[in-house]
Coordinates of C-alpha atoms in Angstrom, one line a residue:
Chain A
X1 CA 0.0 0.0 0.0
X2 CA 2.6 2.5 1.1
X3 CA 5.0 1.4 -1.5
X4 CA 2.5 2.2 -4.2
X5 CA 1.1 5.4 -2.8
X6 CA 4.5 7.1 -2.3
X7 CA 5.6 7.4 -5.9
X8 CA 2.2 8.6 -6.9
X9 CA 2.2 11.4 -4.4
X10 CA 5.7 12.4 -5.2
X11 CA 4.9 12.4 -8.9
X12 CA 2.0 14.7 -8.2
X13 CA 4.0 17.1 -6.2
X14 CA 6.7 17.0 -8.8
X15 CA 4.3 17.8 -11.6
X16 CA 3.0 20.7 -9.4
X17 CA 6.5 21.9 -8.9
X18 CA 7.4 21.6 -12.5
X19 CA 4.3 23.6 -13.5
X20 CA 5.3 26.3 -11.0
X21 CA 8.9 26.5 -12.2
X22 CA 7.6 26.6 -15.8
X23 CA 5.4 29.6 -15.0
X24 CA 8.3 31.3 -13.2
X25 CA 10.6 30.6 -16.1
X26 CA 8.2 32.0 -18.6
X27 CA 7.6 35.1 -16.5
X28 CA 11.4 35.7 -16.1
X29 CA 12.0 35.4 -19.8
X30 CA 9.0 37.7 -20.6
X31 CA 10.4 40.3 -18.2
X32 CA 13.7 40.2 -20.1
X33 CA 11.9 40.7 -23.4
X34 CA 9.9 43.6 -21.9
X35 CA 13.3 45.1 -20.7
X36 CA 14.2 45.5 -24.4
X37 CA 11.1 47.7 -24.8
X38 CA 11.8 49.6 -21.6
X39 CA 15.4 50.2 -22.7
X40 CA 14.4 52.0 -25.9
X41 CA 11.6 54.0 -24.3
X42 CA 13.9 54.8 -21.3
X43 CA 16.6 56.1 -23.6
X44 CA 14.2 58.4 -25.4
X45 CA 12.4 59.7 -22.3
X46 CA 15.6 60.2 -20.3
X47 CA 17.0 62.5 -23.0
X48 CA 13.7 64.4 -23.3
X49 CA 13.6 64.7 -19.5
X50 CA 17.2 66.0 -19.4
X51 CA 16.4 68.4 -22.3
X52 CA 13.3 69.9 -20.8
X53 CA 15.1 73.0 -19.4
X54 CA 16.5 73.8 -22.8
X55 CA 13.1 73.2 -24.4
X56 CA 11.4 75.5 -21.9
X57 CA 14.0 78.3 -22.1
X58 CA 14.5 78.2 -25.8
X59 CA 11.2 77.1 -27.2
X60 CA 10.9 76.8 -30.9
X61 CA 13.9 79.0 -31.5
X62 CA 15.9 75.9 -30.6
X63 CA 15.0 74.4 -34.0
X64 CA 14.8 77.7 -36.0
X65 CA 17.8 79.7 -34.9
X66 CA 21.5 79.1 -35.9
X67 CA 22.9 81.1 -33.0
X68 CA 24.7 78.7 -30.6
X69 CA 26.1 80.8 -27.9
X70 CA 26.7 79.0 -24.5
X71 CA 28.0 82.2 -22.9
X72 CA 24.8 84.1 -23.5
X73 CA 22.7 81.0 -22.9
X74 CA 21.2 81.1 -26.4
X75 CA 20.9 77.7 -28.2
X76 CA 19.8 77.5 -31.8
X77 CA 20.5 74.1 -33.2
X78 CA 20.1 74.8 -36.9
X79 CA 23.8 74.4 -37.6
X80 CA 24.3 70.9 -36.1
X81 CA 21.0 69.7 -37.6
X82 CA 22.0 71.0 -41.0
X83 CA 25.4 69.4 -40.6
X84 CA 23.9 66.1 -39.7
X85 CA 21.5 66.1 -42.7
X86 CA 24.2 67.4 -45.1
X87 CA 26.8 64.9 -44.2
X88 CA 24.3 62.0 -44.3
X89 CA 23.0 63.2 -47.7
X90 CA 26.6 63.4 -49.2
X91 CA 27.3 60.0 -47.8
X92 CA 24.2 58.5 -49.4
X93 CA 24.8 60.2 -52.7
X94 CA 28.1 58.3 -52.9
X95 CA 27.2 55.1 -51.1
X96 CA 23.9 54.2 -52.9
X97 CA 25.3 53.8 -56.4
X98 CA 28.5 52.3 -55.1
X99 CA 26.9 49.7 -52.9
X100 CA 24.3 48.9 -55.7
X101 CA 27.3 48.3 -58.0
X102 CA 29.0 46.1 -55.5
X103 CA 25.9 44.0 -54.9
X104 CA 25.5 43.7 -58.7
X105 CA 29.1 42.7 -59.0
X106 CA 28.8 40.1 -56.2
X107 CA 25.6 38.5 -57.4
X108 CA 25.8 38.5 -61.2
X109 CA 29.2 39.8 -62.6
X110 CA 32.0 38.2 -60.6
X111 CA 33.1 34.6 -61.2
X112 CA 32.0 32.3 -58.4
X113 CA 35.4 32.0 -56.8
X114 CA 35.8 35.7 -56.5
X115 CA 32.3 36.3 -54.9
X116 CA 33.1 34.8 -51.5
X117 CA 36.5 36.5 -51.1
X118 CA 35.4 40.0 -52.2
X119 CA 32.2 39.6 -50.2
X120 CA 34.2 38.7 -47.1
X121 CA 36.6 41.7 -47.7
X122 CA 33.7 44.1 -48.0
X123 CA 32.3 42.8 -44.7
X124 CA 35.7 43.1 -43.2
X125 CA 35.4 46.8 -44.0
X126 CA 32.1 46.9 -42.0
X127 CA 33.8 45.4 -38.9
X128 CA 36.5 48.1 -38.5
X129 CA 35.7 50.3 -35.5
X130 CA 34.4 53.7 -36.5
X131 CA 37.1 55.6 -34.7
X132 CA 39.7 54.1 -37.1
X133 CA 37.8 55.7 -40.0
X134 CA 38.0 59.0 -38.2
X135 CA 41.8 58.7 -37.6
X136 CA 42.3 57.6 -41.2
X137 CA 40.2 60.5 -42.4
X138 CA 42.2 63.0 -40.3
X139 CA 45.6 61.8 -41.2
X140 CA 45.2 60.6 -44.8
X141 CA 42.1 62.0 -46.4
X142 CA 42.3 65.5 -45.0
X143 CA 45.7 66.2 -46.6
X144 CA 44.4 64.9 -49.9
X145 CA 41.3 67.1 -49.7
X146 CA 43.5 70.1 -48.8
X147 CA 46.0 69.7 -51.6
X148 CA 43.9 68.3 -54.5
X149 CA 40.2 68.2 -54.0
X150 CA 39.4 71.6 -52.4
X151 CA 41.4 73.7 -54.9
X152 CA 39.9 71.8 -57.8
X153 CA 36.3 72.2 -56.5
X154 CA 37.0 76.0 -56.0
X155 CA 38.3 76.4 -59.5
X156 CA 35.7 74.3 -61.3
X157 CA 32.5 74.4 -59.3
X158 CA 33.1 77.4 -57.1
X159 CA 31.7 79.9 -59.7
X160 CA 29.0 77.7 -61.0
X161 CA 25.5 79.0 -60.7
X162 CA 23.2 77.7 -58.0
X163 CA 25.6 75.2 -56.5
X164 CA 28.6 77.5 -56.5
X165 CA 28.4 78.6 -52.8
X166 CA 28.5 75.0 -51.7
X167 CA 31.9 74.5 -53.1
X168 CA 33.6 77.8 -52.3
X169 CA 35.9 77.7 -49.2
X170 CA 39.3 77.7 -47.8
X171 CA 41.6 74.7 -48.4
X172 CA 41.4 73.4 -44.8
X173 CA 40.5 69.8 -45.7
X174 CA 38.2 69.4 -42.8
X175 CA 34.5 70.1 -43.2
X176 CA 31.1 68.7 -44.1
X177 CA 32.3 67.3 -47.5
X178 CA 35.2 65.3 -46.0
X179 CA 32.9 64.0 -43.2
X180 CA 30.3 63.0 -45.7
X181 CA 32.9 61.1 -47.7
X182 CA 34.3 59.3 -44.7
X183 CA 30.7 58.4 -43.8
X184 CA 30.1 57.1 -47.4
X185 CA 33.1 54.7 -47.0
X186 CA 31.6 53.5 -43.7
X187 CA 28.1 53.0 -45.1
X188 CA 29.0 51.2 -48.3
X189 CA 29.8 47.8 -46.8
X190 CA 26.5 47.9 -44.8
X191 CA 24.3 48.8 -47.7
X192 CA 26.2 46.5 -50.0
X193 CA 25.8 43.4 -47.8
X194 CA 22.1 44.1 -47.3
X195 CA 21.5 44.5 -51.0
X196 CA 23.5 41.4 -51.8
X197 CA 21.5 39.4 -49.4
X198 CA 18.1 40.6 -50.8
X199 CA 19.4 40.1 -54.4
X200 CA 20.1 36.5 -53.5
X201 CA 16.5 35.9 -52.5
X202 CA 15.2 36.5 -56.0
X203 CA 14.0 33.1 -57.3
X204 CA 16.5 31.6 -59.8
X205 CA 13.6 30.7 -62.2
X206 CA 12.8 34.3 -62.7
X207 CA 16.3 35.3 -63.6
X208 CA 16.8 32.2 -65.7
X209 CA 13.6 32.8 -67.7
X210 CA 15.0 36.3 -68.5
X211 CA 18.4 34.9 -69.4
X212 CA 16.7 32.3 -71.6
X213 CA 14.9 35.1 -73.5
X214 CA 18.3 36.6 -74.3
X215 CA 18.4 39.4 -71.6
X216 CA 21.8 40.7 -70.7
X217 CA 23.0 40.7 -67.1
X218 CA 22.3 44.4 -66.7
X219 CA 18.7 43.9 -68.0
X220 CA 18.2 41.0 -65.5
X221 CA 19.3 43.1 -62.6
X222 CA 17.5 46.3 -63.7
X223 CA 14.4 44.6 -65.0
X224 CA 13.9 41.5 -62.8
X225 CA 16.0 41.7 -59.7
X226 CA 15.5 45.3 -58.7
X227 CA 11.7 45.4 -59.2
X228 CA 11.4 42.2 -57.2
X229 CA 13.5 43.5 -54.3
X230 CA 12.8 47.2 -54.4
X231 CA 11.3 47.7 -50.9
X232 CA 14.1 45.8 -49.3
X233 CA 16.8 47.7 -51.3
X234 CA 15.3 50.9 -50.1
X235 CA 15.2 49.5 -46.6
X236 CA 18.9 48.7 -46.9
X237 CA 19.6 52.3 -48.0
X238 CA 17.6 53.6 -45.1
X239 CA 19.6 51.3 -42.7
X240 CA 22.7 52.9 -44.1
X241 CA 21.2 56.4 -43.7
X242 CA 20.4 55.7 -40.0
X243 CA 24.0 54.8 -39.5
X244 CA 25.2 57.9 -41.3
X245 CA 23.0 60.1 -39.2
X246 CA 24.1 58.8 -35.9
X247 CA 27.8 58.1 -36.5
X248 CA 30.0 60.0 -34.0
X249 CA 33.7 59.3 -34.0
X250 CA 34.3 59.1 -37.7
X251 CA 32.7 62.5 -38.1
X252 CA 34.1 64.2 -35.0
X253 CA 37.7 63.8 -36.3
X254 CA 37.1 65.4 -39.7
X255 CA 34.1 67.7 -39.5
X256 CA 36.0 70.7 -37.9
X257 CA 33.6 71.1 -34.9
X258 CA 32.5 74.6 -35.5
X259 CA 29.0 75.5 -34.6
X260 CA 28.4 78.0 -37.3
X261 CA 26.0 77.8 -40.1
X262 CA 27.8 78.2 -43.4
X263 CA 26.5 77.6 -46.9
X264 CA 29.9 76.0 -47.9
X265 CA 30.5 72.3 -47.6
X266 CA 34.2 73.0 -47.5
X267 CA 34.2 75.0 -44.3
X268 CA 34.3 73.4 -40.8
X269 CA 30.9 72.5 -39.4
X270 CA 29.5 70.0 -37.0
X271 CA 26.9 67.4 -36.6
X272 CA 24.6 66.6 -33.6
X273 CA 26.6 63.5 -32.6
X274 CA 30.0 65.2 -33.0
X275 CA 28.8 68.3 -31.0
X276 CA 27.6 66.1 -28.2
X277 CA 30.8 64.0 -28.2
X278 CA 33.0 67.2 -28.0
X279 CA 31.1 69.4 -25.6
X280 CA 29.0 67.2 -23.3
X281 CA 32.0 66.5 -21.0
X282 CA 32.5 70.1 -20.1
X283 CA 28.9 71.3 -20.4
X284 CA 26.7 72.0 -17.4
X285 CA 23.3 73.5 -16.6
X286 CA 21.3 74.7 -19.6
X287 CA 24.1 73.9 -22.0
X288 CA 24.0 70.2 -20.9
X289 CA 20.3 70.3 -21.2
X290 CA 20.5 71.7 -24.7
X291 CA 22.9 68.9 -25.7
X292 CA 20.5 66.3 -24.2
X293 CA 17.7 67.8 -26.2
X294 CA 19.8 67.5 -29.3
X295 CA 20.4 63.9 -28.5
X296 CA 16.7 63.4 -28.3
X297 CA 16.3 65.1 -31.7
X298 CA 18.9 62.7 -33.2
X299 CA 17.2 59.8 -31.6
X300 CA 13.8 60.7 -33.0
X301 CA 15.2 61.2 -36.5
X302 CA 17.1 57.9 -36.5
X303 CA 14.2 56.1 -35.0
X304 CA 11.9 57.2 -37.9
X305 CA 14.6 56.3 -40.5
X306 CA 15.3 52.9 -39.0
X307 CA 11.6 52.1 -38.5
X308 CA 11.0 52.8 -42.2
X309 CA 14.0 50.6 -43.1
X310 CA 12.7 47.7 -41.0
X311 CA 9.2 48.0 -42.3
X312 CA 10.5 47.9 -45.9
X313 CA 12.8 45.0 -45.2
X314 CA 10.0 43.1 -43.6
X315 CA 7.8 43.4 -46.7
X316 CA 10.2 41.3 -48.7
X317 CA 10.7 38.9 -45.9
X318 CA 7.0 38.4 -45.7
X319 CA 6.7 37.7 -49.4
X320 CA 9.5 35.2 -49.0
X321 CA 7.3 33.5 -46.4
X322 CA 9.9 33.9 -43.7
Chain B
X1 CA 15.1 47.9 -99.0
X2 CA 12.1 47.7 -96.8
X3 CA 13.3 44.5 -95.2
X4 CA 16.8 45.8 -94.5
X5 CA 15.7 48.8 -92.4
X6 CA 14.2 46.7 -89.6
X7 CA 17.2 44.5 -89.8
X8 CA 19.5 47.5 -89.3
X9 CA 17.5 48.8 -86.4
X10 CA 17.5 45.4 -84.8
X11 CA 21.3 45.3 -85.1
X12 CA 21.5 48.8 -83.7
X13 CA 19.3 47.8 -80.8
X14 CA 21.3 44.7 -80.2
X15 CA 24.5 46.8 -80.2
X16 CA 23.0 49.3 -77.8
X17 CA 21.9 46.6 -75.4
X18 CA 25.4 45.0 -75.5
X19 CA 27.0 48.4 -74.9
X20 CA 24.7 49.2 -72.0
X21 CA 25.5 45.9 -70.5
X22 CA 29.2 46.2 -71.0
X23 CA 29.1 49.7 -69.4
X24 CA 27.1 48.5 -66.4
X25 CA 29.5 45.6 -65.8
X26 CA 32.5 47.9 -66.1
X27 CA 30.9 50.3 -63.6
X28 CA 30.1 47.5 -61.2
X29 CA 33.7 46.2 -61.4
X30 CA 34.8 49.8 -60.7
X31 CA 32.6 50.1 -57.6
X32 CA 33.9 46.8 -56.2
X33 CA 37.5 48.1 -56.9
X34 CA 36.5 51.3 -55.1
X35 CA 35.4 49.4 -52.0
X36 CA 38.5 47.2 -52.0
X37 CA 40.8 50.2 -52.7
X38 CA 39.6 52.0 -49.5
X39 CA 39.8 48.8 -47.4
X40 CA 43.3 48.3 -48.6
X41 CA 44.2 52.0 -48.0
X42 CA 42.8 52.0 -44.5
X43 CA 44.5 48.7 -43.5
X44 CA 47.8 49.9 -45.1
X45 CA 47.7 53.2 -43.2
X46 CA 46.9 51.3 -40.0
X47 CA 49.7 48.8 -40.5
X48 CA 52.3 51.3 -41.4
X49 CA 51.5 53.8 -38.6
X50 CA 50.6 51.2 -36.0
X51 CA 53.6 48.9 -36.4
X52 CA 55.9 51.8 -35.3
X53 CA 54.5 51.7 -31.8
X54 CA 54.2 48.0 -31.3
X55 CA 56.7 46.8 -28.6
X56 CA 56.8 45.4 -25.2
X57 CA 56.3 48.8 -23.5
X58 CA 52.9 49.1 -25.2
X59 CA 51.5 46.4 -23.0
X60 CA 53.4 47.0 -19.8
X61 CA 53.6 50.8 -19.3
X62 CA 50.9 53.3 -18.4
X63 CA 49.6 56.1 -20.7
X64 CA 52.3 58.8 -20.5
X65 CA 52.0 62.6 -20.0
X66 CA 52.6 64.6 -23.2
X67 CA 56.1 64.2 -24.9
X68 CA 57.0 61.2 -22.8
X69 CA 57.3 57.5 -23.6
X70 CA 54.8 55.0 -22.3
X71 CA 52.3 52.4 -23.2
X72 CA 48.6 51.6 -23.0
X73 CA 48.6 48.9 -20.3
X74 CA 45.9 50.7 -18.2
X75 CA 43.8 51.3 -21.3
X76 CA 44.0 47.6 -22.3
X77 CA 43.1 46.6 -18.8
X78 CA 40.2 49.0 -18.6
X79 CA 38.8 47.9 -22.0
X80 CA 39.0 44.3 -21.0
X81 CA 37.3 44.9 -17.7
X82 CA 34.5 47.0 -19.1
X83 CA 33.9 44.7 -22.1
X84 CA 33.8 41.7 -19.8
X85 CA 31.3 43.3 -17.4
X86 CA 29.2 44.5 -20.4
X87 CA 29.0 40.9 -21.8
X88 CA 28.3 39.5 -18.4
X89 CA 25.4 41.9 -17.9
X90 CA 24.1 42.0 -21.4
X91 CA 24.4 38.5 -22.7
X92 CA 22.3 36.6 -20.1
X93 CA 19.6 39.2 -20.4
X94 CA 19.8 39.1 -24.2
X95 CA 19.7 35.3 -24.2
X96 CA 16.7 35.2 -22.0
X97 CA 14.8 37.8 -24.1
X98 CA 15.8 36.0 -27.3
X99 CA 14.5 32.7 -25.8
X100 CA 11.2 34.3 -25.0
X101 CA 10.9 35.6 -28.6
X102 CA 11.7 32.2 -30.1
X103 CA 9.9 29.9 -27.6
X104 CA 6.9 31.9 -26.2
X105 CA 6.4 35.0 -28.3
X106 CA 6.8 33.1 -31.6
X107 CA 4.9 34.8 -34.4
X108 CA 2.5 36.7 -32.1
X109 CA 1.9 40.4 -32.2
X110 CA 3.8 41.2 -29.0
X111 CA 6.8 39.3 -30.3
X112 CA 6.7 41.3 -33.5
X113 CA 6.8 44.5 -31.6
X114 CA 9.7 43.3 -29.4
X115 CA 11.6 42.2 -32.5
X116 CA 11.0 45.6 -34.2
X117 CA 12.1 47.6 -31.1
X118 CA 15.1 45.3 -30.8
X119 CA 16.1 45.9 -34.4
X120 CA 15.9 49.7 -33.8
X121 CA 18.0 49.4 -30.7
X122 CA 20.5 47.3 -32.7
X123 CA 21.2 50.2 -35.1
X124 CA 20.5 53.1 -32.7
X125 CA 23.4 55.6 -32.5
X126 CA 25.7 54.5 -29.8
X127 CA 26.2 58.0 -28.5
X128 CA 22.6 58.1 -27.6
X129 CA 23.1 55.1 -25.3
X130 CA 26.0 56.9 -23.7
X131 CA 23.7 59.9 -23.0
X132 CA 21.0 57.5 -21.7
X133 CA 23.4 55.9 -19.2
X134 CA 24.7 59.3 -18.2
X135 CA 21.3 60.6 -17.2
X136 CA 20.3 57.2 -15.8
X137 CA 23.4 56.5 -13.7
X138 CA 26.2 59.1 -13.8
X139 CA 24.0 62.1 -13.1
X140 CA 22.3 60.2 -10.2
X141 CA 25.6 59.3 -8.6
X142 CA 26.6 63.0 -8.4
X143 CA 28.2 63.3 -11.8
X144 CA 31.0 60.8 -11.0
X145 CA 32.2 58.9 -14.0
X146 CA 32.7 55.2 -13.4
X147 CA 33.7 52.0 -15.0
X148 CA 30.3 50.5 -14.1
X149 CA 28.6 53.3 -16.0
X150 CA 30.8 52.5 -19.0
X151 CA 30.1 48.8 -18.8
X152 CA 26.4 49.6 -18.5
X153 CA 26.4 51.7 -21.7
X154 CA 28.3 48.9 -23.5
X155 CA 25.8 46.3 -22.2
X156 CA 23.0 48.2 -24.0
X157 CA 24.9 47.6 -27.2
X158 CA 25.4 43.9 -26.4
X159 CA 21.8 43.3 -25.5
X160 CA 20.1 43.7 -29.0
X161 CA 22.9 41.8 -30.8
X162 CA 22.5 38.8 -28.5
X163 CA 18.7 39.0 -28.5
X164 CA 18.6 38.8 -32.3
X165 CA 21.1 35.9 -32.7
X166 CA 19.5 33.9 -29.9
X167 CA 16.1 34.3 -31.4
X168 CA 17.3 33.3 -34.9
X169 CA 19.4 30.4 -33.7
X170 CA 16.7 28.9 -31.5
X171 CA 14.2 29.1 -34.3
X172 CA 16.6 27.0 -36.4
X173 CA 16.4 24.1 -33.9
X174 CA 14.1 21.5 -35.4
X175 CA 10.6 21.3 -33.9
X176 CA 10.9 17.5 -33.6
X177 CA 13.6 18.0 -30.9
X178 CA 11.1 20.0 -28.7
X179 CA 8.3 17.6 -29.4
X180 CA 10.4 14.6 -28.5
X181 CA 11.5 16.1 -25.2
X182 CA 8.1 17.4 -24.3
X183 CA 6.5 14.0 -25.1
X184 CA 8.8 12.4 -22.5
X185 CA 7.1 14.7 -20.0
X186 CA 10.1 17.0 -19.6
X187 CA 9.0 20.4 -18.4
X188 CA 9.4 23.4 -20.7
X189 CA 12.2 25.1 -18.7
X190 CA 14.2 21.9 -18.7
X191 CA 13.7 21.4 -22.5
X192 CA 14.9 25.0 -23.0
X193 CA 17.9 24.8 -20.7
X194 CA 19.1 21.2 -21.5
X195 CA 17.9 20.5 -25.0
X196 CA 17.5 23.7 -26.9
X197 CA 20.4 25.7 -25.5
X198 CA 22.7 22.7 -26.2
X199 CA 21.5 22.4 -29.8
X200 CA 21.9 26.2 -30.4
X201 CA 25.0 26.8 -28.2
X202 CA 27.4 27.5 -31.1
X203 CA 24.9 30.0 -32.6
X204 CA 24.3 31.8 -29.3
X205 CA 28.0 32.0 -28.6
X206 CA 28.4 33.5 -32.1
X207 CA 26.0 36.3 -31.1
X208 CA 28.0 37.0 -27.9
X209 CA 31.3 37.1 -29.9
X210 CA 29.7 39.5 -32.5
X211 CA 28.6 41.7 -29.6
X212 CA 32.1 41.6 -28.1
X213 CA 33.6 42.6 -31.4
X214 CA 31.3 45.5 -31.7
X215 CA 31.7 46.9 -28.2
X216 CA 35.5 46.6 -28.1
X217 CA 35.8 49.4 -30.7
X218 CA 33.0 51.6 -29.3
X219 CA 34.2 55.1 -28.3
X220 CA 31.1 57.3 -28.2
X221 CA 29.2 55.6 -25.3
X222 CA 32.3 55.6 -23.1
X223 CA 33.2 59.3 -23.4
X224 CA 30.9 60.5 -20.6
X225 CA 30.3 57.3 -18.7
X226 CA 33.7 55.7 -18.0
X227 CA 35.4 59.0 -19.1
X228 CA 39.1 58.0 -19.1
X229 CA 42.0 57.8 -16.7
X230 CA 45.7 58.3 -17.3
X231 CA 46.7 56.0 -14.4
X232 CA 46.2 52.4 -13.5
X233 CA 42.9 51.9 -11.8
X234 CA 41.0 48.9 -10.6
X235 CA 38.3 50.9 -8.9
X236 CA 35.0 50.1 -10.7
X237 CA 33.2 53.1 -9.2
X238 CA 35.8 55.5 -10.5
X239 CA 36.8 56.7 -14.0
X240 CA 38.7 54.1 -16.0
X241 CA 40.8 54.2 -19.2
X242 CA 39.8 52.4 -22.3
X243 CA 41.7 51.9 -25.6
X244 CA 39.2 53.8 -27.9
X245 CA 38.9 56.8 -25.6
X246 CA 42.7 57.0 -25.2
X247 CA 42.9 56.8 -29.0
X248 CA 40.4 59.6 -29.3
X249 CA 42.4 61.8 -26.9
X250 CA 45.9 61.0 -28.3
X251 CA 45.3 60.8 -32.1
X252 CA 44.3 64.5 -32.5
X253 CA 47.0 65.8 -30.2
X254 CA 50.1 67.6 -31.5
X255 CA 52.5 65.3 -29.5
X256 CA 54.2 62.6 -31.6
X257 CA 54.6 60.1 -28.8
X258 CA 50.8 60.3 -28.2
X259 CA 50.1 59.9 -31.9
X260 CA 52.3 56.8 -32.1
X261 CA 50.5 55.3 -29.2
X262 CA 47.1 56.0 -30.7
X263 CA 48.0 54.3 -33.9
X264 CA 49.5 51.3 -32.1
X265 CA 46.3 51.0 -30.1
X266 CA 44.3 51.3 -33.2
X267 CA 46.2 48.4 -34.8
X268 CA 45.9 46.1 -31.8
X269 CA 42.2 47.0 -31.5
X270 CA 41.4 46.3 -35.2
X271 CA 43.3 43.0 -35.2
X272 CA 41.4 42.0 -32.1
X273 CA 38.0 43.0 -33.5
X274 CA 38.7 41.2 -36.8
X275 CA 39.9 38.0 -35.1
X276 CA 36.9 37.9 -32.9
X277 CA 34.6 38.5 -35.9
X278 CA 36.5 35.8 -37.8
X279 CA 36.0 33.3 -34.9
X280 CA 32.3 34.2 -34.7
X281 CA 32.0 33.4 -38.5
X282 CA 33.9 30.2 -38.2
X283 CA 31.7 29.1 -35.3
X284 CA 28.6 29.9 -37.3
X285 CA 29.8 28.0 -40.3
X286 CA 30.6 24.9 -38.2
X287 CA 27.1 25.1 -36.6
X288 CA 25.4 25.3 -40.0
X289 CA 27.3 22.3 -41.2
X290 CA 26.3 20.4 -38.1
X291 CA 22.7 21.2 -38.7
X292 CA 22.7 19.9 -42.3

């Protein structure tokens, strides 16, 4: 009697215990997942909270004025906002065609043995820490810009109508154009590897049908691959844009760090991230608050860009049935 | 006459298509060369300038005052400590969150939201995370910079990387494995800990290594959390040196001994990051082969 009842009772308690542990386990994991949500919300709200003094004292002029004067407590963030947008735009102008070309090369043009090694090399470029890009930019690219590029731009584009003022400036080498170019070199590997991956999802039968009809490689990529993957390609571009907008160290080395709004891309400027990196350590009071508010602005802008990127990338993934 | 004109336009069209194709291929080769050219240029600069400072002193002596000789021992130590703490804090949390996504959240709406937010966190500007930890921790503790704050900022970078790889790797584990274990009456937590983690261990470790590679080169989140320190320090509640922050301070300086140290640090850092990345990729490859 006893010998039979004992295992049954212990089995029941064990089942009970297991069920309880399971519930606890599930709750603990769910709490960790919720922490991810809390982390992002916390990051946004803490900066908004820290920036409330600046928002109260400056109001809308924070976004509309270009006067950044910590001594007189006047903070207009137009210069860093313009710098952020301009450098990111320059970076994308260079990076989009280049990364599309690399993805085309890696999926259709290169012989099979070359694809793996060139692909790995491009991804190697993506793994290099961003501060190295900044140091390389300062020591190598800036002298090249000073001696060759800036004088050439001054001579050939400086007097052009409409875009002339953008390319007139002293041959300092540092500035928005240099920063944009360093960003472009950083963004290319990211955008190229995303594009390559989405190009590889195109069903082979679609491409082979086109080749069978006599289409050239370019026609296959432009007429078959690109229409099939368009949302994801744009998503990849936006992913690169998000990176370019928020990059700090690579920009801080070569942008010049001058909070002054200038029409020229060749004069020193600054970006939101570079300004925070340079000044936050010494700032206090309203100045610190203004920098936190700038951080919030940067966060909101990159959030929107990255959200668009993810939604576009998901569209292709959903079609793939993943 | 009437028959030859369409023939001629057909030839012209054919020629134009061939030409467009040749031009596109030439341009794509040029873009690939462009990418490789800058990779080569950066690595060459790094090797040439970095090798000059690589010697025994680099690893045994402290960061020097301007114009004097020294090394980066305290910075290497600080980086190692903070990266280790960040992985210790971020990885378990990330593995747990990733497990919830793969095993409980699955394809549900809440899981979709968490994945979306995690992806945003994954590519959020790292300086923003530095600001977050500053207001969260440093400002609360009286504006005192500390190694713990630095590690915390890095942990926020580790977290999304680990969440994502854990989620992906666990979903690769065949459903039969779960079903077999559950049909034996094994409780879910035991299935997860003893069956699923064992099957996906290489993949999860890959995620941790990728996160380590990423944080060891991060500068921006450390600037106003761990700050920096010219001396040897083991005090976790005080400012601590790290290789990227020292590079940031030394590279732009006019002192040659500082510049040499900055480049030597850059070389060691890059080699480390690339090796860890390579190890992660090799591990992933082996895991994939084992699954097939």
